[in-house]
Short mmCIF file of C-alpha atoms in Angstrom, two decimals:
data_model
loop_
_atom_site.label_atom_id
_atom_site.label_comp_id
_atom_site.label_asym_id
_atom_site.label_seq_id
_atom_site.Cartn_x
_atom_site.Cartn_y
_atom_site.Cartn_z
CA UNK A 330 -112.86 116.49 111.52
CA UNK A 331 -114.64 113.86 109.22
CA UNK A 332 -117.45 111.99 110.51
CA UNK A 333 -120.37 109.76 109.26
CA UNK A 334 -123.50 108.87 110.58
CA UNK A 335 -125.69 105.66 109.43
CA UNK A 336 -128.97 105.08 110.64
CA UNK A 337 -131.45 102.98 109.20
CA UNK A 338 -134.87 100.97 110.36
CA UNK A 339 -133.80 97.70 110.86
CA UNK A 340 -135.98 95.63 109.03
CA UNK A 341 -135.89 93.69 106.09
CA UNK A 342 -134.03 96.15 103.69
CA UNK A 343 -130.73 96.01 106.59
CA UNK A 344 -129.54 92.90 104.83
CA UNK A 345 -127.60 92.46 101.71
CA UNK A 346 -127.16 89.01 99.80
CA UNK A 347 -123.94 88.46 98.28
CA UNK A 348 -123.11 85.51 96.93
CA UNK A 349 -125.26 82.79 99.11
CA UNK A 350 -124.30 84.81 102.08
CA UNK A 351 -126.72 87.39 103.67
CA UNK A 352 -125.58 89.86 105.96
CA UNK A 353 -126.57 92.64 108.12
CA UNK A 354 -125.80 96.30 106.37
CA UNK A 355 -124.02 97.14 109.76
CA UNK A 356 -121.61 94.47 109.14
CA UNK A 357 -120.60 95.40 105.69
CA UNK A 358 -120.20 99.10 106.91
CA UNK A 359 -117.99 97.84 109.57
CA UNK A 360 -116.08 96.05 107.05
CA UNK A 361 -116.13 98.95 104.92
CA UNK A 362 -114.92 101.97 107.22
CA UNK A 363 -112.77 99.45 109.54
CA UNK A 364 -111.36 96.74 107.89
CA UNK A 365 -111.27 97.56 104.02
CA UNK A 366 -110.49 101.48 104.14
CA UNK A 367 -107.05 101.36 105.39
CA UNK A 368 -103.27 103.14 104.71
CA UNK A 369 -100.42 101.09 105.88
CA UNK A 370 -102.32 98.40 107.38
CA UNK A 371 -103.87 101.32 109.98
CA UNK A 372 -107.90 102.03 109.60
CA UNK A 373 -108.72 104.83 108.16
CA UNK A 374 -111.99 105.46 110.27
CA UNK A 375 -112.94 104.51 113.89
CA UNK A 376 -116.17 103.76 115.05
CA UNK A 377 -117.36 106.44 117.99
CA UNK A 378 -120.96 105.27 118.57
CA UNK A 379 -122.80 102.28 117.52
CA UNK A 380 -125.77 100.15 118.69
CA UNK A 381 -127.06 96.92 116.29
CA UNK A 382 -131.07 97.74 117.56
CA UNK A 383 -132.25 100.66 119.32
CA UNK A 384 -136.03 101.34 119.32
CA UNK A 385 -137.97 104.69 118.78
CA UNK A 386 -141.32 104.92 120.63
CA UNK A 387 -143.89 107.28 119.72
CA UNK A 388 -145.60 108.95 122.55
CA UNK A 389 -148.70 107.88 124.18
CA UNK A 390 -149.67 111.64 124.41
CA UNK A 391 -148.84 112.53 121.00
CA UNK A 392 -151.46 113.97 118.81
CA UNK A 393 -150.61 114.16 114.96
CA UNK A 394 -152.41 113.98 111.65
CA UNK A 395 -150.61 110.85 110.45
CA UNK A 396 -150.83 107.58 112.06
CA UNK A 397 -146.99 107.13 113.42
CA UNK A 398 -145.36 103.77 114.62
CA UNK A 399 -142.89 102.47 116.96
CA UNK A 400 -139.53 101.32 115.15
CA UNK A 401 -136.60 99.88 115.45
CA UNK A 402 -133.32 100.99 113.68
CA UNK A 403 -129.32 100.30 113.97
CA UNK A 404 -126.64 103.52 113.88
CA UNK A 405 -122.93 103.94 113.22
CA UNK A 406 -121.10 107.11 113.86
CA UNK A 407 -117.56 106.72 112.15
CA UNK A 408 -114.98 109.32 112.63
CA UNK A 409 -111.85 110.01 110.11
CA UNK A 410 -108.86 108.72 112.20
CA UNK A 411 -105.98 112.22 111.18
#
């Protein structure tokens, strides 16, 4: 079984200019695996988990050398339709 799995902080480097259009990384991955990658008009890939803004929080309690911050980030998880 193929899979992929995309994540990425979703902040200023999630969107892509082309043309005078700019749009959202997760959109041109969704074109990519499930509109563009196709064989006989059938997608190649489906997409098995996804969220546009999910937010990681670092824990009141945790101790660590580095300063660490809360963030927000997108994922895909694509698999390979056989």
């Amino acid at each position: 079984m193929h899979m992929r799995q995309v994540m990425e902080s979703a902040g200023t480097f999630s969107f892509v200019k082309i043309g005078d259009e700019k749009r959202w990384i997760y959109a041109i991955l969704d074109d990519m695996f499930l509109e563009k990658a196709k064989a006989k008009d059938k997608p190649l890939w489906e997409c098995i988990g996804r969220s546009d803004s999910e937010w990681f929080r670092v824990p009141k309690q945790l101790s660590y050398p580095l300063k660490m911050q809360n963030m927000r980030y997108f994922y895909r998880l694509y698999r390979r339709k056989r």
